[in-house]
PDB file of C-alpha atoms in Angstrom:
ATOM      1  CA  UNK G 193      48.687   6.524  -3.811  1.00 47.00           C
ATOM      2  CA  UNK G 194      49.892   9.213  -1.736  1.00 42.00           C
ATOM      3  CA  UNK G 195      47.955  11.882   0.548  1.00 38.00           C
ATOM      4  CA  UNK G 196      47.624  14.241  -1.791  1.00 42.00           C
ATOM      5  CA  UNK G 197      46.660  11.578  -4.897  1.00 46.00           C
ATOM      6  CA  UNK G 198      43.928  10.349  -2.112  1.00 43.00           C
ATOM      7  CA  UNK G 199      42.712  13.552  -1.304  1.00 43.00           C
ATOM      8  CA  UNK G 200      42.150  14.726  -5.408  1.00 38.00           C
ATOM      9  CA  UNK G 201      40.496  11.598  -5.594  1.00 43.00           C
ATOM     10  CA  UNK G 202      38.572  12.684  -2.637  1.00 43.00           C
ATOM     11  CA  UNK G 203      37.579  16.002  -4.307  1.00 42.00           C
ATOM     12  CA  UNK G 204      36.809  14.577  -7.325  1.00 36.00           C
ATOM     13  CA  UNK G 205      34.201  12.248  -5.909  1.00 38.00           C
ATOM     14  CA  UNK G 206      32.835  14.413  -4.000  1.00 43.00           C
ATOM     15  CA  UNK G 207      32.175  17.183  -6.989  1.00 42.00           C
ATOM     16  CA  UNK G 208      30.709  13.304  -8.838  1.00 42.00           C
ATOM     17  CA  UNK G 209      28.071  13.096  -6.121  1.00 41.00           C
ATOM     18  CA  UNK G 210      27.685  17.243  -6.359  1.00 46.00           C
ATOM     19  CA  UNK G 211      26.781  16.025 -10.512  1.00 47.00           C
ATOM     20  CA  UNK G 212      24.463  13.754  -9.701  1.00 42.00           C
ATOM     21  CA  UNK G 213      23.146  15.096  -7.253  1.00 49.00           C
ATOM     22  CA  UNK G 214      21.840  18.240  -9.276  1.00 51.00           C
ATOM     23  CA  UNK G 215      21.148  15.581 -12.241  1.00 44.00           C
ATOM     24  CA  UNK G 216      18.736  14.054 -10.065  1.00 40.00           C
ATOM     25  CA  UNK G 217      17.400  17.098  -8.875  1.00 48.00           C
ATOM     26  CA  UNK G 218      16.453  17.985 -12.313  1.00 50.00           C
ATOM     27  CA  UNK G 219      15.634  14.507 -13.184  1.00 42.00           C
ATOM     28  CA  UNK G 220      12.826  14.719 -10.554  1.00 39.00           C
ATOM     29  CA  UNK G 221      11.684  18.409 -11.292  1.00 46.00           C
ATOM     30  CA  UNK G 222      11.365  17.531 -15.486  1.00 46.00           C
ATOM     31  CA  UNK G 223       9.202  14.316 -14.219  1.00 43.00           C
ATOM     32  CA  UNK G 224       6.429  16.428 -12.085  1.00 37.00           C
ATOM     33  CA  UNK G 225       6.471  19.669 -15.238  1.00 41.00           C
ATOM     34  CA  UNK G 226       5.603  16.785 -17.448  1.00 41.00           C
ATOM     35  CA  UNK G 227       2.896  14.928 -14.816  1.00 38.00           C
ATOM     36  CA  UNK G 228       1.637  18.254 -14.355  1.00 34.00           C
ATOM     37  CA  UNK G 229       1.365  19.400 -17.852  1.00 36.00           C
ATOM     38  CA  UNK G 230      -0.227  16.022 -18.569  1.00 37.00           C
ATOM     39  CA  UNK G 231      -2.471  16.408 -16.173  1.00 38.00           C
ATOM     40  CA  UNK G 232      -3.529  20.047 -17.041  1.00 38.00           C
ATOM     41  CA  UNK G 233      -4.208  18.545 -20.996  1.00 35.00           C
ATOM     42  CA  UNK G 234      -6.129  15.635 -19.998  1.00 35.00           C
ATOM     43  CA  UNK G 235      -8.206  17.976 -17.783  1.00 34.00           C
ATOM     44  CA  UNK G 236      -8.760  20.732 -20.658  1.00 36.00           C
ATOM     45  CA  UNK G 237      -9.838  17.407 -22.935  1.00 34.00           C
ATOM     46  CA  UNK G 238     -11.786  16.497 -20.478  1.00 33.00           C
ATOM     47  CA  UNK G 239     -13.492  20.115 -19.709  1.00 39.00           C
ATOM     48  CA  UNK G 240     -13.632  19.827 -23.391  1.00 37.00           C
ATOM     49  CA  UNK G 241     -15.462  16.765 -24.019  1.00 37.00           C
ATOM     50  CA  UNK G 242     -17.694  17.372 -21.453  1.00 40.00           C
ATOM     51  CA  UNK G 243     -18.255  20.692 -22.836  1.00 40.00           C
ATOM     52  CA  UNK G 244     -19.534  18.944 -26.310  1.00 42.00           C
ATOM     53  CA  UNK G 245     -20.832  16.110 -24.490  1.00 46.00           C
ATOM     54  CA  UNK G 246     -23.161  18.353 -23.040  1.00 73.00           C
ATOM     55  CA  UNK G 247     -25.003  20.116 -26.445  1.00 88.00           C
ATOM     56  CA  UNK G 248     -26.785  17.426 -29.117  1.00 93.00           C
ATOM     57  CA  UNK G 249     -26.318  18.854 -33.013  1.00 93.00           C
ATOM     58  CA  UNK G 250     -29.402  17.645 -33.866  1.00 94.00           C
ATOM     59  CA  UNK G 251     -28.891  18.979 -38.123  1.00 95.00           C
ATOM     60  CA  UNK G 252     -27.028  21.243 -40.701  1.00 97.00           C
ATOM     61  CA  UNK G 253     -27.547  22.978 -43.416  1.00 97.00           C
ATOM     62  CA  UNK G 254     -26.143  25.126 -46.534  1.00 98.00           C
ATOM     63  CA  UNK G 255     -28.313  28.187 -47.096  1.00 98.00           C
ATOM     64  CA  UNK G 256     -28.606  31.751 -49.265  1.00 97.00           C
ATOM     65  CA  UNK G 257     -30.436  34.079 -47.282  1.00 98.00           C
ATOM     66  CA  UNK G 258     -31.721  37.398 -47.966  1.00 98.00           C
ATOM     67  CA  UNK G 259     -31.821  39.904 -45.251  1.00 98.00           C
ATOM     68  CA  UNK G 260     -33.243  43.138 -44.073  1.00 98.00           C
ATOM     69  CA  UNK G 261     -33.138  44.495 -41.044  1.00 98.00           C
ATOM     70  CA  UNK G 262     -36.002  46.637 -39.968  1.00 98.00           C
ATOM     71  CA  UNK G 263     -36.814  49.767 -37.641  1.00 98.00           C
ATOM     72  CA  UNK G 264     -40.541  48.668 -36.092  1.00 98.00           C
ATOM     73  CA  UNK G 265     -42.494  50.131 -33.684  1.00 97.00           C
ATOM     74  CA  UNK G 266     -40.994  50.508 -30.869  1.00 96.00           C
ATOM     75  CA  UNK G 267     -44.204  49.736 -28.190  1.00 96.00           C
ATOM     76  CA  UNK G 268     -45.865  47.352 -30.458  1.00 97.00           C
ATOM     77  CA  UNK G 269     -42.635  44.878 -29.735  1.00 97.00           C
ATOM     78  CA  UNK G 270     -42.221  45.793 -26.289  1.00 96.00           C
ATOM     79  CA  UNK G 271     -45.284  44.525 -25.577  1.00 96.00           C
ATOM     80  CA  UNK G 272     -45.244  40.793 -27.620  1.00 96.00           C
ATOM     81  CA  UNK G 273     -41.334  39.994 -25.853  1.00 97.00           C
ATOM     82  CA  UNK G 274     -42.126  37.997 -22.412  1.00 96.00           C
ATOM     83  CA  UNK G 275     -41.381  39.539 -19.463  1.00 95.00           C
ATOM     84  CA  UNK G 276     -38.434  39.653 -18.104  1.00 96.00           C
ATOM     85  CA  UNK G 277     -37.167  40.953 -22.115  1.00 97.00           C
ATOM     86  CA  UNK G 278     -35.844  44.136 -23.656  1.00 97.00           C
ATOM     87  CA  UNK G 279     -35.048  44.991 -27.041  1.00 97.00           C
ATOM     88  CA  UNK G 280     -31.384  45.005 -27.731  1.00 97.00           C
ATOM     89  CA  UNK G 281     -30.602  47.364 -31.138  1.00 97.00           C
ATOM     90  CA  UNK G 282     -27.330  48.016 -31.461  1.00 96.00           C
ATOM     91  CA  UNK G 283     -26.739  52.045 -30.903  1.00 96.00           C
ATOM     92  CA  UNK G 284     -24.203  51.750 -34.063  1.00 96.00           C
ATOM     93  CA  UNK G 285     -22.783  49.695 -36.756  1.00 95.00           C
ATOM     94  CA  UNK G 286     -24.373  48.563 -39.723  1.00 95.00           C
ATOM     95  CA  UNK G 287     -27.632  46.860 -37.781  1.00 96.00           C
ATOM     96  CA  UNK G 288     -28.037  50.417 -35.912  1.00 97.00           C
ATOM     97  CA  UNK G 289     -31.031  50.693 -34.352  1.00 97.00           C
ATOM     98  CA  UNK G 290     -32.530  47.376 -36.322  1.00 98.00           C
ATOM     99  CA  UNK G 291     -35.190  45.991 -33.736  1.00 98.00           C
ATOM    100  CA  UNK G 292     -36.470  43.594 -36.614  1.00 98.00           C
ATOM    101  CA  UNK G 293     -34.835  40.673 -39.187  1.00 98.00           C
ATOM    102  CA  UNK G 294     -36.345  39.014 -41.780  1.00 98.00           C
ATOM    103  CA  UNK G 295     -34.506  36.400 -43.697  1.00 98.00           C
ATOM    104  CA  UNK G 296     -35.510  35.006 -46.469  1.00 98.00           C
ATOM    105  CA  UNK G 297     -34.211  31.387 -46.754  1.00 98.00           C
ATOM    106  CA  UNK G 298     -33.701  29.001 -48.751  1.00 98.00           C
ATOM    107  CA  UNK G 299     -32.439  25.706 -47.518  1.00 97.00           C
ATOM    108  CA  UNK G 300     -30.996  24.309 -50.117  1.00 97.00           C
ATOM    109  CA  UNK G 301     -29.825  20.540 -47.867  1.00 97.00           C
ATOM    110  CA  UNK G 302     -30.359  19.958 -44.919  1.00 97.00           C
ATOM    111  CA  UNK G 303     -29.403  17.270 -43.015  1.00 97.00           C
ATOM    112  CA  UNK G 304     -29.445  15.321 -39.649  1.00 96.00           C
ATOM    113  CA  UNK G 305     -27.275  14.273 -37.020  1.00 93.00           C
ATOM    114  CA  UNK G 306     -26.722  11.110 -39.727  1.00 94.00           C
ATOM    115  CA  UNK G 307     -25.899  12.803 -42.630  1.00 94.00           C
ATOM    116  CA  UNK G 308     -28.713  11.896 -44.397  1.00 96.00           C
ATOM    117  CA  UNK G 309     -31.394  14.259 -45.621  1.00 96.00           C
ATOM    118  CA  UNK G 310     -33.716  15.258 -43.142  1.00 94.00           C
ATOM    119  CA  UNK G 311     -37.193  15.372 -44.142  1.00 92.00           C
ATOM    120  CA  UNK G 312     -37.966  16.433 -47.479  1.00 93.00           C
ATOM    121  CA  UNK G 313     -34.302  17.682 -47.555  1.00 95.00           C
ATOM    122  CA  UNK G 314     -34.849  21.604 -48.531  1.00 96.00           C
ATOM    123  CA  UNK G 315     -37.157  24.533 -47.799  1.00 96.00           C
ATOM    124  CA  UNK G 316     -37.619  27.551 -47.575  1.00 98.00           C
ATOM    125  CA  UNK G 317     -38.718  29.748 -44.676  1.00 98.00           C
ATOM    126  CA  UNK G 318     -38.828  33.608 -44.021  1.00 98.00           C
ATOM    127  CA  UNK G 319     -38.273  33.788 -40.852  1.00 97.00           C
ATOM    128  CA  UNK G 320     -38.775  36.868 -38.643  1.00 98.00           C
ATOM    129  CA  UNK G 321     -36.043  37.421 -35.452  1.00 98.00           C
ATOM    130  CA  UNK G 322     -35.179  40.349 -32.905  1.00 98.00           C
ATOM    131  CA  UNK G 323     -32.434  41.575 -30.819  1.00 98.00           C
ATOM    132  CA  UNK G 324     -32.713  41.058 -26.777  1.00 98.00           C
ATOM    133  CA  UNK G 325     -32.033  40.565 -23.970  1.00 97.00           C
ATOM    134  CA  UNK G 326     -32.388  38.175 -21.512  1.00 96.00           C
ATOM    135  CA  UNK G 327     -33.887  38.626 -18.486  1.00 96.00           C
ATOM    136  CA  UNK G 328     -30.094  37.866 -16.592  1.00 96.00           C
ATOM    137  CA  UNK G 329     -28.383  40.991 -19.629  1.00 96.00           C
ATOM    138  CA  UNK G 330     -27.529  37.926 -21.813  1.00 96.00           C
ATOM    139  CA  UNK G 331     -27.986  39.440 -25.734  1.00 96.00           C
ATOM    140  CA  UNK G 332     -29.785  36.778 -28.253  1.00 97.00           C
ATOM    141  CA  UNK G 333     -31.935  36.766 -30.702  1.00 98.00           C
ATOM    142  CA  UNK G 334     -35.470  35.849 -30.648  1.00 98.00           C
ATOM    143  CA  UNK G 335     -37.502  34.328 -33.189  1.00 98.00           C
ATOM    144  CA  UNK G 336     -40.186  35.994 -33.304  1.00 98.00           C
ATOM    145  CA  UNK G 337     -41.988  34.196 -36.334  1.00 98.00           C
ATOM    146  CA  UNK G 338     -41.941  32.587 -39.308  1.00 98.00           C
ATOM    147  CA  UNK G 339     -43.466  31.077 -42.857  1.00 98.00           C
ATOM    148  CA  UNK G 340     -42.316  28.106 -44.727  1.00 98.00           C
ATOM    149  CA  UNK G 341     -43.071  26.062 -47.232  1.00 98.00           C
ATOM    150  CA  UNK G 342     -43.489  22.816 -45.699  1.00 97.00           C
ATOM    151  CA  UNK G 343     -45.713  21.337 -43.615  1.00 97.00           C
ATOM    152  CA  UNK G 344     -43.731  19.105 -41.654  1.00 95.00           C
ATOM    153  CA  UNK G 345     -42.280  22.870 -40.755  1.00 95.00           C
ATOM    154  CA  UNK G 346     -45.273  23.644 -38.960  1.00 98.00           C
ATOM    155  CA  UNK G 347     -45.171  24.281 -35.801  1.00 98.00           C
ATOM    156  CA  UNK G 348     -40.983  24.137 -36.185  1.00 96.00           C
ATOM    157  CA  UNK G 349     -39.060  24.478 -32.930  1.00 95.00           C
ATOM    158  CA  UNK G 350     -39.591  27.817 -32.063  1.00 97.00           C
ATOM    159  CA  UNK G 351     -43.236  27.013 -31.696  1.00 97.00           C
ATOM    160  CA  UNK G 352     -43.890  29.857 -34.336  1.00 98.00           C
ATOM    161  CA  UNK G 353     -43.599  28.767 -37.960  1.00 98.00           C
ATOM    162  CA  UNK G 354     -46.988  29.400 -40.051  1.00 98.00           C
ATOM    163  CA  UNK G 355     -47.893  27.572 -43.088  1.00 98.00           C
ATOM    164  CA  UNK G 356     -47.671  29.253 -45.496  1.00 98.00           C
ATOM    165  CA  UNK G 357     -50.561  28.969 -48.412  1.00 98.00           C
ATOM    166  CA  UNK G 358     -49.303  31.059 -50.793  1.00 98.00           C
ATOM    167  CA  UNK G 359     -45.255  30.146 -51.735  1.00 98.00           C
ATOM    168  CA  UNK G 360     -43.433  31.402 -55.203  1.00 98.00           C
ATOM    169  CA  UNK G 361     -39.736  31.973 -54.941  1.00 98.00           C
ATOM    170  CA  UNK G 362     -37.686  32.776 -58.237  1.00 98.00           C
ATOM    171  CA  UNK G 363     -33.647  33.542 -57.791  1.00 97.00           C
ATOM    172  CA  UNK G 364     -32.202  34.759 -61.022  1.00 97.00           C
ATOM    173  CA  UNK G 365     -28.797  34.907 -62.164  1.00 97.00           C
ATOM    174  CA  UNK G 366     -27.244  37.709 -65.230  1.00 97.00           C
ATOM    175  CA  UNK G 367     -24.183  38.251 -66.977  1.00 95.00           C
ATOM    176  CA  UNK G 368     -23.384  39.150 -70.417  1.00 89.00           C
ATOM    177  CA  UNK G 369     -19.671  39.133 -69.431  1.00 86.00           C
ATOM    178  CA  UNK G 370     -18.696  42.667 -69.514  1.00 89.00           C
ATOM    179  CA  UNK G 371     -20.579  44.277 -66.873  1.00 91.00           C
ATOM    180  CA  UNK G 372     -21.524  43.218 -63.095  1.00 94.00           C
ATOM    181  CA  UNK G 373     -23.463  40.379 -62.531  1.00 96.00           C
ATOM    182  CA  UNK G 374     -26.757  41.449 -61.627  1.00 98.00           C
ATOM    183  CA  UNK G 375     -28.810  39.075 -59.030  1.00 98.00           C
ATOM    184  CA  UNK G 376     -32.475  39.294 -58.522  1.00 98.00           C
ATOM    185  CA  UNK G 377     -34.727  37.676 -55.615  1.00 98.00           C
ATOM    186  CA  UNK G 378     -38.810  37.182 -55.373  1.00 98.00           C
ATOM    187  CA  UNK G 379     -40.312  35.906 -52.977  1.00 98.00           C
ATOM    188  CA  UNK G 380     -44.288  35.630 -52.633  1.00 98.00           C
ATOM    189  CA  UNK G 381     -45.396  33.667 -48.487  1.00 98.00           C
ATOM    190  CA  UNK G 382     -48.653  33.633 -46.995  1.00 98.00           C
ATOM    191  CA  UNK G 383     -50.856  32.509 -44.686  1.00 98.00           C
ATOM    192  CA  UNK G 384     -54.179  31.713 -44.850  1.00 98.00           C
ATOM    193  CA  UNK G 385     -53.914  33.852 -41.070  1.00 98.00           C
ATOM    194  CA  UNK G 386     -53.390  37.004 -42.876  1.00 98.00           C
ATOM    195  CA  UNK G 387     -49.465  36.650 -42.785  1.00 98.00           C
ATOM    196  CA  UNK G 388     -47.838  37.831 -45.416  1.00 98.00           C
ATOM    197  CA  UNK G 389     -43.956  39.208 -47.003  1.00 98.00           C
ATOM    198  CA  UNK G 390     -43.307  39.641 -50.942  1.00 98.00           C
ATOM    199  CA  UNK G 391     -40.234  40.480 -51.496  1.00 98.00           C
ATOM    200  CA  UNK G 392     -38.368  41.775 -55.155  1.00 98.00           C
ATOM    201  CA  UNK G 393     -35.009  43.394 -55.328  1.00 98.00           C
ATOM    202  CA  UNK G 394     -32.578  43.651 -57.338  1.00 98.00           C
ATOM    203  CA  UNK G 395     -28.817  44.212 -57.126  1.00 98.00           C
ATOM    204  CA  UNK G 396     -25.769  44.571 -58.115  1.00 98.00           C
ATOM    205  CA  UNK G 397     -23.831  41.614 -57.095  1.00 95.00           C
ATOM    206  CA  UNK G 398     -20.417  42.170 -55.272  1.00 92.00           C
ATOM    207  CA  UNK G 399     -16.881  41.397 -53.392  1.00 88.00           C
ATOM    208  CA  UNK G 400     -18.421  39.272 -50.297  1.00 90.00           C
ATOM    209  CA  UNK G 401     -16.836  39.558 -46.201  1.00 88.00           C
ATOM    210  CA  UNK G 402     -16.127  35.941 -45.011  1.00 94.00           C
ATOM    211  CA  UNK G 403     -17.001  36.131 -41.500  1.00 92.00           C
ATOM    212  CA  UNK G 404     -15.390  33.209 -38.872  1.00 93.00           C
ATOM    213  CA  UNK G 405     -17.262  30.606 -37.091  1.00 95.00           C
ATOM    214  CA  UNK G 406     -18.555  32.027 -34.466  1.00 95.00           C
ATOM    215  CA  UNK G 407     -22.163  30.738 -31.915  1.00 96.00           C
ATOM    216  CA  UNK G 408     -25.998  32.516 -31.905  1.00 95.00           C
ATOM    217  CA  UNK G 409     -28.654  31.329 -29.832  1.00 97.00           C
ATOM    218  CA  UNK G 410     -32.323  31.198 -30.787  1.00 98.00           C
ATOM    219  CA  UNK G 411     -35.233  31.561 -28.063  1.00 98.00           C
ATOM    220  CA  UNK G 412     -39.052  30.700 -28.891  1.00 98.00           C
ATOM    221  CA  UNK G 413     -41.022  33.707 -28.381  1.00 97.00           C
ATOM    222  CA  UNK G 414     -43.788  30.981 -27.159  1.00 96.00           C
ATOM    223  CA  UNK G 415     -41.273  28.728 -25.145  1.00 96.00           C
ATOM    224  CA  UNK G 416     -38.791  31.070 -23.862  1.00 96.00           C
ATOM    225  CA  UNK G 417     -37.056  28.679 -21.922  1.00 95.00           C
ATOM    226  CA  UNK G 418     -36.217  26.631 -25.143  1.00 97.00           C
ATOM    227  CA  UNK G 419     -33.545  27.970 -27.162  1.00 97.00           C
ATOM    228  CA  UNK G 420     -30.883  26.808 -29.590  1.00 97.00           C
ATOM    229  CA  UNK G 421     -27.430  27.331 -30.587  1.00 97.00           C
ATOM    230  CA  UNK G 422     -26.568  27.612 -34.623  1.00 97.00           C
ATOM    231  CA  UNK G 423     -23.105  27.588 -35.263  1.00 97.00           C
ATOM    232  CA  UNK G 424     -21.796  29.526 -38.747  1.00 96.00           C
ATOM    233  CA  UNK G 425     -20.498  30.369 -41.158  1.00 97.00           C
ATOM    234  CA  UNK G 426     -20.967  33.133 -44.228  1.00 97.00           C
ATOM    235  CA  UNK G 427     -20.711  35.637 -46.479  1.00 97.00           C
ATOM    236  CA  UNK G 428     -22.350  39.436 -46.644  1.00 96.00           C
ATOM    237  CA  UNK G 429     -22.628  41.506 -49.248  1.00 96.00           C
ATOM    238  CA  UNK G 430     -24.293  44.156 -47.783  1.00 97.00           C
ATOM    239  CA  UNK G 431     -25.644  46.063 -50.440  1.00 98.00           C
ATOM    240  CA  UNK G 432     -27.511  49.082 -49.248  1.00 98.00           C
ATOM    241  CA  UNK G 433     -26.937  50.645 -46.016  1.00 98.00           C
ATOM    242  CA  UNK G 434     -28.568  53.514 -44.536  1.00 97.00           C
ATOM    243  CA  UNK G 435     -25.725  54.022 -41.352  1.00 97.00           C
ATOM    244  CA  UNK G 436     -22.989  52.770 -42.674  1.00 96.00           C
ATOM    245  CA  UNK G 437     -23.125  54.005 -46.619  1.00 95.00           C
ATOM    246  CA  UNK G 438     -21.217  51.493 -48.626  1.00 95.00           C
ATOM    247  CA  UNK G 439     -22.374  52.262 -52.637  1.00 95.00           C
ATOM    248  CA  UNK G 440     -25.891  51.300 -53.441  1.00 98.00           C
ATOM    249  CA  UNK G 441     -25.546  48.322 -55.331  1.00 98.00           C
ATOM    250  CA  UNK G 442     -29.630  48.170 -55.044  1.00 98.00           C
ATOM    251  CA  UNK G 443     -31.284  48.285 -58.387  1.00 98.00           C
ATOM    252  CA  UNK G 444     -34.872  47.549 -57.634  1.00 98.00           C
ATOM    253  CA  UNK G 445     -36.617  47.215 -54.817  1.00 98.00           C
ATOM    254  CA  UNK G 446     -40.645  46.928 -53.159  1.00 98.00           C
ATOM    255  CA  UNK G 447     -41.316  45.683 -50.223  1.00 98.00           C
ATOM    256  CA  UNK G 448     -44.938  44.058 -48.419  1.00 98.00           C
ATOM    257  CA  UNK G 449     -44.594  42.644 -44.562  1.00 98.00           C
ATOM    258  CA  UNK G 450     -48.511  42.879 -42.085  1.00 97.00           C
ATOM    259  CA  UNK G 451     -51.759  41.146 -41.819  1.00 98.00           C
ATOM    260  CA  UNK G 452     -52.757  38.934 -39.389  1.00 98.00           C
ATOM    261  CA  UNK G 453     -50.411  39.180 -36.451  1.00 96.00           C
ATOM    262  CA  UNK G 454     -47.500  41.151 -38.432  1.00 98.00           C
ATOM    263  CA  UNK G 455     -49.858  43.721 -38.920  1.00 98.00           C
ATOM    264  CA  UNK G 456     -49.689  45.666 -35.525  1.00 97.00           C
ATOM    265  CA  UNK G 457     -45.181  45.015 -36.150  1.00 97.00           C
ATOM    266  CA  UNK G 458     -45.280  46.840 -39.932  1.00 98.00           C
ATOM    267  CA  UNK G 459     -48.876  49.348 -40.009  1.00 97.00           C
ATOM    268  CA  UNK G 460     -46.305  51.139 -42.326  1.00 95.00           C
ATOM    269  CA  UNK G 461     -44.017  53.678 -40.820  1.00 96.00           C
ATOM    270  CA  UNK G 462     -41.228  50.854 -39.988  1.00 97.00           C
ATOM    271  CA  UNK G 463     -38.058  51.270 -42.007  1.00 98.00           C
ATOM    272  CA  UNK G 464     -35.506  49.424 -43.448  1.00 98.00           C
ATOM    273  CA  UNK G 465     -32.081  49.861 -42.572  1.00 98.00           C
ATOM    274  CA  UNK G 466     -29.983  47.540 -43.946  1.00 98.00           C
ATOM    275  CA  UNK G 467     -30.281  45.364 -46.718  1.00 98.00           C
ATOM    276  CA  UNK G 468     -27.464  42.388 -47.590  1.00 98.00           C
ATOM    277  CA  UNK G 469     -26.727  39.596 -49.205  1.00 97.00           C
ATOM    278  CA  UNK G 470     -26.000  36.197 -47.585  1.00 97.00           C
ATOM    279  CA  UNK G 471     -24.155  34.360 -50.838  1.00 96.00           C
ATOM    280  CA  UNK G 472     -24.371  31.233 -48.529  1.00 96.00           C
ATOM    281  CA  UNK G 473     -23.766  30.699 -44.525  1.00 97.00           C
ATOM    282  CA  UNK G 474     -22.832  26.450 -43.575  1.00 97.00           C
ATOM    283  CA  UNK G 475     -24.721  26.149 -40.632  1.00 96.00           C
ATOM    284  CA  UNK G 476     -24.903  23.055 -37.667  1.00 97.00           C
ATOM    285  CA  UNK G 477     -28.169  23.061 -35.055  1.00 96.00           C
ATOM    286  CA  UNK G 478     -27.242  22.120 -31.617  1.00 96.00           C
ATOM    287  CA  UNK G 479     -29.662  22.101 -28.467  1.00 95.00           C
ATOM    288  CA  UNK G 480     -27.748  22.136 -25.174  1.00 92.00           C
TER     289      UNK G 480
END
């Protein structure tokens, strides 16, 4: 081989070695990046698993609800709250000024974590909740009270449910094919100690909005350290609202709340602010 030929060969070898070095570096970097990505994914999955394992599913339910937002006397409500807790009424929006909410709940199916019916498998109740801030400033819901038709649900997980010795519920839907669908609901729940909640509502059913699933913390008035996480998805139809003024589809309405421990909260000066039909809600209850 000539001198020129040897120089060309050496140059080719040097080029080949340089290309091999670059390829090796790329491979190392690729393996390192893949390892980092794999580690990150593994860490994230472990973190998610840790979060999930920190919560225990206790039951799930399919429900329909009718919801009334009230403004009740601020001083009466504040006097009931645990020390360090404050009322957290919304300053704007459809829940503006609402410091008390009553839900008329038909728990159509109630299932345990194993999917089997829990207890009687179905129950009806009326419960009272208030939007509050806990001592840390977090916005949560406080369960003030409730009336239930199921003796096994007394005093319930929040320690405030009363047995409704009177418990009547009727829901009807009417359609003749020529006009709007008309729904009506009648509830009459009363405890032996005097607490009573009655509702008559007749309304035109509308096209409702479906909310994305989310988590809400519900705390106990009786034991403020206890709470449940309600993971829920629902379809909400606002029939009448004092703030947002949607088309009014309420045809007939009357409500009576009071007696016993509810008397100071509902002395007659309370105001209804929103009439909300929750056509369905899918709910899972988690414990921390």
